[in-house]
Coordinates of C-alpha atoms and ligand atoms in Angstrom, one line a residue:
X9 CA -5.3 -5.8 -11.3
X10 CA -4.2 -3.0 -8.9
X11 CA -2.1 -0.1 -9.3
X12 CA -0.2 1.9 -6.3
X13 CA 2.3 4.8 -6.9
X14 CA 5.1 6.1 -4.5
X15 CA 6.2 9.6 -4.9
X16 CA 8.1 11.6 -3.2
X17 CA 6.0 14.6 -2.3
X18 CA 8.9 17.0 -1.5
X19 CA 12.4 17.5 -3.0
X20 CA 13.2 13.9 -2.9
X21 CA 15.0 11.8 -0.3
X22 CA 11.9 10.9 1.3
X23 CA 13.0 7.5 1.6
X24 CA 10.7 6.3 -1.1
X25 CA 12.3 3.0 -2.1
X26 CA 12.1 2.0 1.8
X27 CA 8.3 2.8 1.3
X28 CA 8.5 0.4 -2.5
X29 CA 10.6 -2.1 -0.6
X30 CA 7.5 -3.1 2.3
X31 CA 4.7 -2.6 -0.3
X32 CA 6.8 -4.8 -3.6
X33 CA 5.8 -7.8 -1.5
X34 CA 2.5 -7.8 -3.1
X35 CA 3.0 -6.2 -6.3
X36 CA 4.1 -8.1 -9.2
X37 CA 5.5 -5.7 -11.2
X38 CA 7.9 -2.1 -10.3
X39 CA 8.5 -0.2 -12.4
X40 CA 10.3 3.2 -12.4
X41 CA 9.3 6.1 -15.3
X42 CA 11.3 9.0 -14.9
X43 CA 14.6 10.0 -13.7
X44 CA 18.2 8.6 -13.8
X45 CA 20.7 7.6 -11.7
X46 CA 20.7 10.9 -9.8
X47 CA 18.1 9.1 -7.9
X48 CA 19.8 7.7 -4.5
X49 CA 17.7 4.8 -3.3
X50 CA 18.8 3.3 0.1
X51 CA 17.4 0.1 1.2
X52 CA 18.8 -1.6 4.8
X53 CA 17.9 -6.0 4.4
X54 CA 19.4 -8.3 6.7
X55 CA 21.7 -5.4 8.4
X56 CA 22.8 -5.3 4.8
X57 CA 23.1 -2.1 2.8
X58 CA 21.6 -1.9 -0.4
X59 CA 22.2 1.5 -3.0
X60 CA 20.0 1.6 -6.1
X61 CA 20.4 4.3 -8.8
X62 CA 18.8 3.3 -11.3
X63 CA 17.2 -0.5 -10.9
X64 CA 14.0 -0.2 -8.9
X65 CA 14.4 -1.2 -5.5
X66 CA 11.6 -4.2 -5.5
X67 CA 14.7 -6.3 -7.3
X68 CA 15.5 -7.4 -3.6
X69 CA 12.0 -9.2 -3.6
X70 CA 12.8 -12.8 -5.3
X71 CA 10.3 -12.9 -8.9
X72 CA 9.2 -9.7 -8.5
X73 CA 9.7 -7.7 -12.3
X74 CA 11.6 -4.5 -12.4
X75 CA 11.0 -2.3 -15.1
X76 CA 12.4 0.3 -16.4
X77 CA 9.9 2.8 -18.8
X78 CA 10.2 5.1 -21.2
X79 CA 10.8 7.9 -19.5
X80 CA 13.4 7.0 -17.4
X81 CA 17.5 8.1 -18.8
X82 CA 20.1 5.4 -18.9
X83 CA 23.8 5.7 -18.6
X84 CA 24.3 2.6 -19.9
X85 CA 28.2 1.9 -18.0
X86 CA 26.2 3.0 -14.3
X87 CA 23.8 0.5 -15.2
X88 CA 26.0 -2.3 -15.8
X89 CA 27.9 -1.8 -13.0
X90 CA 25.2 -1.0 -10.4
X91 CA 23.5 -5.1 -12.1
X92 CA 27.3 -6.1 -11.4
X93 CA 27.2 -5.1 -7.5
X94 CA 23.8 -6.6 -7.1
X95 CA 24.3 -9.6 -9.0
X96 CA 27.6 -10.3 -7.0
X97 CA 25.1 -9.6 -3.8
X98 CA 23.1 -12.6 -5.3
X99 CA 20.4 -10.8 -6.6
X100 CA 19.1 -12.3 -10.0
X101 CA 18.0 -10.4 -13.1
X102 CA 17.0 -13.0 -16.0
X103 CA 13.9 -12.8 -17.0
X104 CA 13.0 -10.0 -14.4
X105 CA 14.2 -7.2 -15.1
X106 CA 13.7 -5.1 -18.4
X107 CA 14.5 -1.8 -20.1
X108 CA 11.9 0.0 -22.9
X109 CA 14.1 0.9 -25.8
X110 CA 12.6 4.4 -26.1
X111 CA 14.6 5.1 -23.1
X112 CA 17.3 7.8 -23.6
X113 CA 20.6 7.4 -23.0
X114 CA 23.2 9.6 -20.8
X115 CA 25.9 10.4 -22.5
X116 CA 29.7 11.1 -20.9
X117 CA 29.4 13.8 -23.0
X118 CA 25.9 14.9 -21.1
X119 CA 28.0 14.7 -17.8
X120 CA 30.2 17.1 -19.3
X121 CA 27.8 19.3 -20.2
X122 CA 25.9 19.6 -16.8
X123 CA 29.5 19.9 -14.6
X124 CA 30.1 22.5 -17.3
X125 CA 27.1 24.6 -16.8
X126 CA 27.0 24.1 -12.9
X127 CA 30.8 26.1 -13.1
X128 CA 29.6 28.2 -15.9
X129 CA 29.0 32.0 -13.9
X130 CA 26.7 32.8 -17.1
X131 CA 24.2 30.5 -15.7
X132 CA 21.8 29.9 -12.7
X133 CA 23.7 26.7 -10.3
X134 CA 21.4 24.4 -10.0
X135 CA 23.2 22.0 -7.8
X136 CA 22.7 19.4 -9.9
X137 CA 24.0 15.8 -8.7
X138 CA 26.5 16.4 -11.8
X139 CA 24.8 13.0 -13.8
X140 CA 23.9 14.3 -17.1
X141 CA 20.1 14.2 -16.6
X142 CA 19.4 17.7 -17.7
X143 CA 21.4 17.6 -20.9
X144 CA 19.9 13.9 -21.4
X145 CA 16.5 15.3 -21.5
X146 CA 16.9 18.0 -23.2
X147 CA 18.5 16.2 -25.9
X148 CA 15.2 14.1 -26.3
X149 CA 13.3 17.0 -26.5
X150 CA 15.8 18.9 -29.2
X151 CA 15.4 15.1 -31.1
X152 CA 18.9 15.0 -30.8
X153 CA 19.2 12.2 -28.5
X154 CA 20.4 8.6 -28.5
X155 CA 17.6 5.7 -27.3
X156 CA 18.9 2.5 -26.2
X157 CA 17.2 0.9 -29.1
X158 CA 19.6 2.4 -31.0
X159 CA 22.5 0.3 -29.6
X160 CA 21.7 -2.3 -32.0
X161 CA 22.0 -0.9 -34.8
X162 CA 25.5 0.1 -35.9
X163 CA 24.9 3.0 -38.7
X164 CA 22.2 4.4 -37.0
X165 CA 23.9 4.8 -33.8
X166 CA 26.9 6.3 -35.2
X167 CA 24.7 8.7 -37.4
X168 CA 22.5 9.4 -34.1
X169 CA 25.9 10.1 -32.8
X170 CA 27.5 12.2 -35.1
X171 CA 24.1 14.5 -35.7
X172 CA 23.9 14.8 -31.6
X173 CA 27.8 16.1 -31.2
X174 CA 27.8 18.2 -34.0
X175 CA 24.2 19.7 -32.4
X176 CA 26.5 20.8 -29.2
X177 CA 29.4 21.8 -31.4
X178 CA 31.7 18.5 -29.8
X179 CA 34.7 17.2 -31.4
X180 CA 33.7 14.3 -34.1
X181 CA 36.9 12.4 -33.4
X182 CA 35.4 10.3 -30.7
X183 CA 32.3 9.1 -32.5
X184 CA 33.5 5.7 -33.8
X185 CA 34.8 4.8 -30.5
X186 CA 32.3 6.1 -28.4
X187 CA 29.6 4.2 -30.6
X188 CA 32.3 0.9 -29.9
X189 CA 31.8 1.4 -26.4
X190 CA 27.7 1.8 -26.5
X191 CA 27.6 -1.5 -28.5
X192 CA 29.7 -2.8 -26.1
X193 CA 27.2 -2.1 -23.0
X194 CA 24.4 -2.5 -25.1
X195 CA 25.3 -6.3 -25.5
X196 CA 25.3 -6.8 -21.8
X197 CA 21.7 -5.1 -21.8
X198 CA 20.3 -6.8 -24.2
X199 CA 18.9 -9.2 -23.0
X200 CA 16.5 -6.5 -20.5
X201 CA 15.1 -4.8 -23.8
X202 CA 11.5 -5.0 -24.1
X203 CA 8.7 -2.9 -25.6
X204 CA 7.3 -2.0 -22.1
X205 CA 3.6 -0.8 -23.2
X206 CA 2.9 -4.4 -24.5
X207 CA 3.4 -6.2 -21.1
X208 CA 0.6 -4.1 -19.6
X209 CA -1.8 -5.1 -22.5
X210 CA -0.3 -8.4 -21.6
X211 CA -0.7 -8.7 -18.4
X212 CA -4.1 -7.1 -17.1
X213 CA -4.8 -8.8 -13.8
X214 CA -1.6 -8.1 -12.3
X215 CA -0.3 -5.5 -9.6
X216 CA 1.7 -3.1 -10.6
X217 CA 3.7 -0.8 -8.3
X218 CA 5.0 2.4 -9.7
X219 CA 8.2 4.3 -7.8
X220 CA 9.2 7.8 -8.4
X221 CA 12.2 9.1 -8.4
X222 CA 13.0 12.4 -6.2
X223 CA 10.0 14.6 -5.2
X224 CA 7.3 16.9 -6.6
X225 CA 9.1 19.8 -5.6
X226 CA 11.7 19.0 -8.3
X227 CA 9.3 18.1 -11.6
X228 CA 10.5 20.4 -14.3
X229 CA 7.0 21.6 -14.1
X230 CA 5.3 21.8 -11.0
X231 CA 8.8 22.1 -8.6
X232 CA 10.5 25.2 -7.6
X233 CA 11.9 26.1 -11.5
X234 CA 14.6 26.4 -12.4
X235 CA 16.0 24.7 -9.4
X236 CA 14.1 21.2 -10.7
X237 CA 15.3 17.9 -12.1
X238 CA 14.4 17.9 -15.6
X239 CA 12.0 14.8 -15.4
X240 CA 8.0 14.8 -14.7
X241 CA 8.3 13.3 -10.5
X242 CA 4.4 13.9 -10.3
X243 CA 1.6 11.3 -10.8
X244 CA 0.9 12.3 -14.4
X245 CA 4.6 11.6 -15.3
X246 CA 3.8 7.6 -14.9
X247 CA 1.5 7.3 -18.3
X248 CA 4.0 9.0 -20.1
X249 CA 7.0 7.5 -18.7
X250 CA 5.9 3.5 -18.4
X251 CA 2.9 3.8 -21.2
X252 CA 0.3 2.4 -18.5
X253 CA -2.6 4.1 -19.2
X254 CA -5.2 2.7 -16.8
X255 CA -6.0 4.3 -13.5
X256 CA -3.7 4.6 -10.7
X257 CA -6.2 3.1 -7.8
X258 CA -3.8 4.1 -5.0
X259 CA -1.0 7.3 -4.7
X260 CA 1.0 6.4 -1.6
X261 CA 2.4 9.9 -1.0
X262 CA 5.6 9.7 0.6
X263 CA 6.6 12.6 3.1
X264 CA 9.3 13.2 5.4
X265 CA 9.1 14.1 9.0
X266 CA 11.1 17.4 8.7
X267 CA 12.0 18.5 5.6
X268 CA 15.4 18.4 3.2
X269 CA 16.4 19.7 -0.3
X270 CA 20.0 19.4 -1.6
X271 CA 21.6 21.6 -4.3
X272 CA 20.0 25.3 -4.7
X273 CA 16.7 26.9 -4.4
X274 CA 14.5 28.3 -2.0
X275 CA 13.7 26.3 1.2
X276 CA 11.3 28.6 3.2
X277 CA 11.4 26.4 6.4
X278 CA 15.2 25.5 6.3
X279 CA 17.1 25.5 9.6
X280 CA 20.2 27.1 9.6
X281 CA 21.3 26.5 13.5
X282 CA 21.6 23.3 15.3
X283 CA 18.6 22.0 15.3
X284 CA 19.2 21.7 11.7
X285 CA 22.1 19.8 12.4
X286 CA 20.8 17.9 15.0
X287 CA 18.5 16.7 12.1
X288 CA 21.1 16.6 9.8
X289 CA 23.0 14.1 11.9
X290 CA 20.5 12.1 13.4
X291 CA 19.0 11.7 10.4
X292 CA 22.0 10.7 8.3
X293 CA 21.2 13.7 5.8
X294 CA 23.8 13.3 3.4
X295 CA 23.1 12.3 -0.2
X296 CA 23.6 8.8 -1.3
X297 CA 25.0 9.6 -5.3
X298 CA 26.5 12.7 -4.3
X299 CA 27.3 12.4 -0.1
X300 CA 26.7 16.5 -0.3
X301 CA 25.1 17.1 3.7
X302 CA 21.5 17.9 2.9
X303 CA 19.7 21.2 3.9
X304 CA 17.1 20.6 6.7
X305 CA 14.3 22.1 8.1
X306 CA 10.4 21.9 9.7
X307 CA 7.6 20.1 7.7
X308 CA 6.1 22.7 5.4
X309 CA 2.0 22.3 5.1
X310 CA 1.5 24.6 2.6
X311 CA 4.1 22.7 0.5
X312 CA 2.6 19.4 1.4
X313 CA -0.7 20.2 0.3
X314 CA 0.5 21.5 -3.0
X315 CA 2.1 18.7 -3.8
X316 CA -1.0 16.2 -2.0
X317 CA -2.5 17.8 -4.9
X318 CA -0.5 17.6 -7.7
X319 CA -0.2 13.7 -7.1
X320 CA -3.9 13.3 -6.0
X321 CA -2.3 11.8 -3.2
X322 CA -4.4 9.4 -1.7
X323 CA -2.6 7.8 1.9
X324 CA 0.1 9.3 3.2
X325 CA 3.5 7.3 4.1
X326 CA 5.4 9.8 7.1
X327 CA 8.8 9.0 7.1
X328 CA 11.6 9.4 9.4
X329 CA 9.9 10.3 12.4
X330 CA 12.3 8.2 14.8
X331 CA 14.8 11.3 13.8
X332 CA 12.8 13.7 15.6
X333 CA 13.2 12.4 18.7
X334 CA 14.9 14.6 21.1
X335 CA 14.3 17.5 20.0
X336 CA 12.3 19.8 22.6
X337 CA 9.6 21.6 20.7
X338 CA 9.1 20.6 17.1
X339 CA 7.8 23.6 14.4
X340 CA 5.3 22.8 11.7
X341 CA 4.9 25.4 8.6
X342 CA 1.5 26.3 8.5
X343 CA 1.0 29.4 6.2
X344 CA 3.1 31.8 4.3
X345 CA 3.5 35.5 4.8
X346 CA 4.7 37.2 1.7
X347 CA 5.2 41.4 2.0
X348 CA 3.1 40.9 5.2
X349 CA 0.2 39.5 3.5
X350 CA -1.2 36.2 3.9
X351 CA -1.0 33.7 0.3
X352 CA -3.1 30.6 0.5
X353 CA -1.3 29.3 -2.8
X354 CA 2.3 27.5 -2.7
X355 CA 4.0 30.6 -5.0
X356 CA 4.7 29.6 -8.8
X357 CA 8.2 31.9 -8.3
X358 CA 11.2 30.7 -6.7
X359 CA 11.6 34.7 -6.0
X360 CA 8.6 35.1 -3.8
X361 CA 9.4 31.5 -2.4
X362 CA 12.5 32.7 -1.3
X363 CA 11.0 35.7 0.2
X364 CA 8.2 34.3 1.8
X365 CA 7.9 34.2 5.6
X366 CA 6.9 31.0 7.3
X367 CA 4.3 30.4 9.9
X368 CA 4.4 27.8 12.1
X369 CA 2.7 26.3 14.6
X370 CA 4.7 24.6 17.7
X371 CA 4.5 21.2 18.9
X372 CA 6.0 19.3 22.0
X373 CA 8.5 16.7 21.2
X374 CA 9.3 13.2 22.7
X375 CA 12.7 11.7 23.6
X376 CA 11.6 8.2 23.3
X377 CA 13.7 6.3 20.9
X378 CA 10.4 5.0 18.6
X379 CA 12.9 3.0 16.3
X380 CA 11.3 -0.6 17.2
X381 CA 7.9 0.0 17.8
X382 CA 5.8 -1.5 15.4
X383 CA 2.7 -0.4 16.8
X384 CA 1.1 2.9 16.6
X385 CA -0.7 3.1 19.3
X386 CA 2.6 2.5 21.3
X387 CA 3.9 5.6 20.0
X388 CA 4.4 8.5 22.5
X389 CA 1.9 10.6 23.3
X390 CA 3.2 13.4 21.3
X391 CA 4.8 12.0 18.6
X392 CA 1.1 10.4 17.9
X393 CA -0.3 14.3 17.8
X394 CA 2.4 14.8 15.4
X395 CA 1.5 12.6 12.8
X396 CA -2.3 13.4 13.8
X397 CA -1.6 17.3 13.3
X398 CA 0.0 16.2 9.7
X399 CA -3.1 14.3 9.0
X400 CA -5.5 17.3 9.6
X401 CA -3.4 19.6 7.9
X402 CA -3.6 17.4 4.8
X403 CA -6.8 16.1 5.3
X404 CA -5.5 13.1 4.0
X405 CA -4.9 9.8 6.3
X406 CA -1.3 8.2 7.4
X407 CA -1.4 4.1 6.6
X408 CA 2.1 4.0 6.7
X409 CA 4.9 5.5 9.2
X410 CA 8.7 5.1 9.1
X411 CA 10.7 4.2 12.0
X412 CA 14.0 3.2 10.4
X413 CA 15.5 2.4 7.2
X414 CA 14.8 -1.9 8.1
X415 CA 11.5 -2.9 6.4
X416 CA 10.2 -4.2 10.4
X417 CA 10.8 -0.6 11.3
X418 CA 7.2 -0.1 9.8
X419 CA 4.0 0.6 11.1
X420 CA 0.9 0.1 9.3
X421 CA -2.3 1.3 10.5
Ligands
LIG23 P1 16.0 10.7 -5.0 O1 15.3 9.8 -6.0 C1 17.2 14.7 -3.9 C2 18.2 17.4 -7.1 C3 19.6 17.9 -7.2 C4 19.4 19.3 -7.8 C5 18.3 19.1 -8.7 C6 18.7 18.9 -10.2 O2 17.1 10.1 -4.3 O3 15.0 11.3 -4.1 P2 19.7 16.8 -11.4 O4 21.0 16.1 -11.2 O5 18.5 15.9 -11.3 O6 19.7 17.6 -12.7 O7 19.7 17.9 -10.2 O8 17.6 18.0 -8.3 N1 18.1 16.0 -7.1 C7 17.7 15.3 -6.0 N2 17.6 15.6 -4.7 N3 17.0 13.4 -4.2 C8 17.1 13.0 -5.5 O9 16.7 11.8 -5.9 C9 17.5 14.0 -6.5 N4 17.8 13.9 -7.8 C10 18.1 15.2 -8.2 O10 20.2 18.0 -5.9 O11 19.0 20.2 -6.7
LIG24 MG1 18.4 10.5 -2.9

């Protein structure tokens, strides 16, 4: 048996599932433990375009199982429709893909909720992708919530129901029909329900392949609070979301090139002029649940090694780095200034994060398009001292870099 994790080490969009798509080849099980469908996975195959919210991206690998844990939130109607668009693109689920029923589920009323409390002036915006996933959470933490276990069983749903609207003061009139509805989908799920901890104890000497969802800058503890998801991104998130206890032999940390964020927070090394948009554009930077045009900016070390950290990152996957071509001199983020002193630790407060001054370090670009080369050594010159500046900032080694979205635009070293 092996285990390999994928996390994003930033705040997300680090084009993860491309990472999980060239590594699910050898895995025989992936399986996603935290998050919703605010995740945005884009996957290219065959020229084809491929979005995943919610089903782990390794589905496009024929036998492979796809699991869902725990710790993962379910809106049940996104779900069915996003199994709908990938079963009409031939993709087939039975026996392959499956659902723990401790997951919780997002309600239409959660989606309410968050777009009310990202209009609400009385609280912080968090830019959230509008989904639900805070209130979902917090609803399993208040023990208010609604697991997709419960819809199979008629009174207890509508009792799970009734207790959760009358916890956020919600009309009760729409219980009965809403709990119709969640029967409804939950008869199309049924047949992915499966106590997920069993199959690990069940199946010992196989490889699993775990896939985060956005980045360690968002977990709701270790990211840039409050302007976080609401779900554990890091490394220690995977026992408690997927119930797999053993060891995680490799953490495949996934960074970008440059850096992005979408929604609010600080972003010390964000680009507010053109080379930001040259990124912006060049790299596609616009999200793929929302379509909002992402922030951009350099690649922050000091962030990086925080989050190499939290993850215990092992090997590095660099992504993206055909976008930086063309651009003349390319900035790296290599300590942080804060009241003109010099702080060795990534700050714990979004208020000093936002006040913090970057300091980089300034490397020559190339204008070579790298987008087919396959080879590292056939990089150019300086996009090669890139990566290798990366590596000794990290102290941690590349084995993987991104040259385009198509799993042959990979280079393994
Ligand atoms: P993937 O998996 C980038 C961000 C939102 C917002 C904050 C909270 O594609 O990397 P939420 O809706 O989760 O309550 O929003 O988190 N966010 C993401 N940013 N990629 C994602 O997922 C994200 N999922 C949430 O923009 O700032
Ligand atoms: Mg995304």
């Amino acid at each position: 048996m092996s285990s390999t994790a994928v996390l994003g080490c930033a705040w997300g969009d680090e084009a993860k599932a491309k990472i999980v798509d060239v590594l699910a080849k050898d895995a025989d099980f992936i399986i996603r433990f935290q998050g919703g469908n605010n995740a945005g996975h884009t996957i290219k195959f065959n020229d084809e375009k491929f979005v995943f919210h919610l089903v782990p991206a390794g589905i496009l690998y024929p036998g492979k199982i796809c699991v869902l844990g725990s710790g993962v939130v379910i809106d049940p109607f996104a779900l069915i429709t996003e199994i709908e668009g990938l079963k009409n693109k031939g993709i087939n689920f039975e026996n392959r893909f499956f659902i723990d029923p401790r997951a919780h589920i997002v309600l239409p009323l959660h989606k309410e909720l968050d777009g009310n409390s990202e209009a609400n002036n009385n609280h912080t915006k968090i830019g959230t992708t509008k989904m639900g996933i805070g209130p979902c959470y917090a609803d399993s933490i208040a023990r208010t919530g609604i697991r997709f276990g419960d819809l199979y069983e008629e009174e207890l749903l509508q009792e799970r129901l009734t207790n959760n609207y009358y916890y956020h003061e919600y009309s009760q009139n729409g219980v009965q029909a809403m709990a119709e509805n969640l029967m409804e989908a939950g008869k199309i799920l049924q047949p992915y329900l499966k106590q997920i901890p069993y199959m690990w104890k069940e199946n010992k000497d196989k490889n699993l392949l775990f896939e985060g969802a956005q980045g360690t800058l968002l977990d709701v503890n270790y990211g840039t609070y409050p302007f976080v998801t609401s779900s554990h991104t890091i490394a220690g998130g995977i026992a408690i979301g997927s119930g797999f206890t053993g060891k995680i032999d490799k953490v495949i940390g996934v960074y970008k090139s440059y850096y992005t964020r979408v929604g609010e927070g600080p972003f010390p090394t964000e680009l507010l002029d053109e080379t930001g948009e040259q990124i912006r554009i060049q790299g596609n930077e616009y999200g793929s649940t929302t379509g909002r045009p992402r922030r951009c900016g350099w690649f922050d070390a000091v962030a990086a090694n925080y989050t190499a950290m939290l993850n215990g990152v092992d090997e590095i996957a660099l992504t993206l780095l055909d976008v930086l071509s063309g651009i003349e001199t390319l900035n790296i983020c290599i300590g942080y200034r804060y009241k003109g002193q010099k702080i060795h630790e990534f700050p714990y407060s979004t208020k000093i994060l936002a006040e913090i001054v970057p300091e980089y370090i300034q490397l020559p670009g190339w204008n070579e398009d790298i987008s087919s080369i396959t080879d590292f050594s056939k990089l150019p010159e300086n996009a090669r001292n890139y990566a290798a500046t990366v590596e000794d900032l990290l102290g941690i080694k590349i084995t993987i870099v991104s040259v385009g979205a198509e799993r042959r635009q990979t280079i393994f070293r």
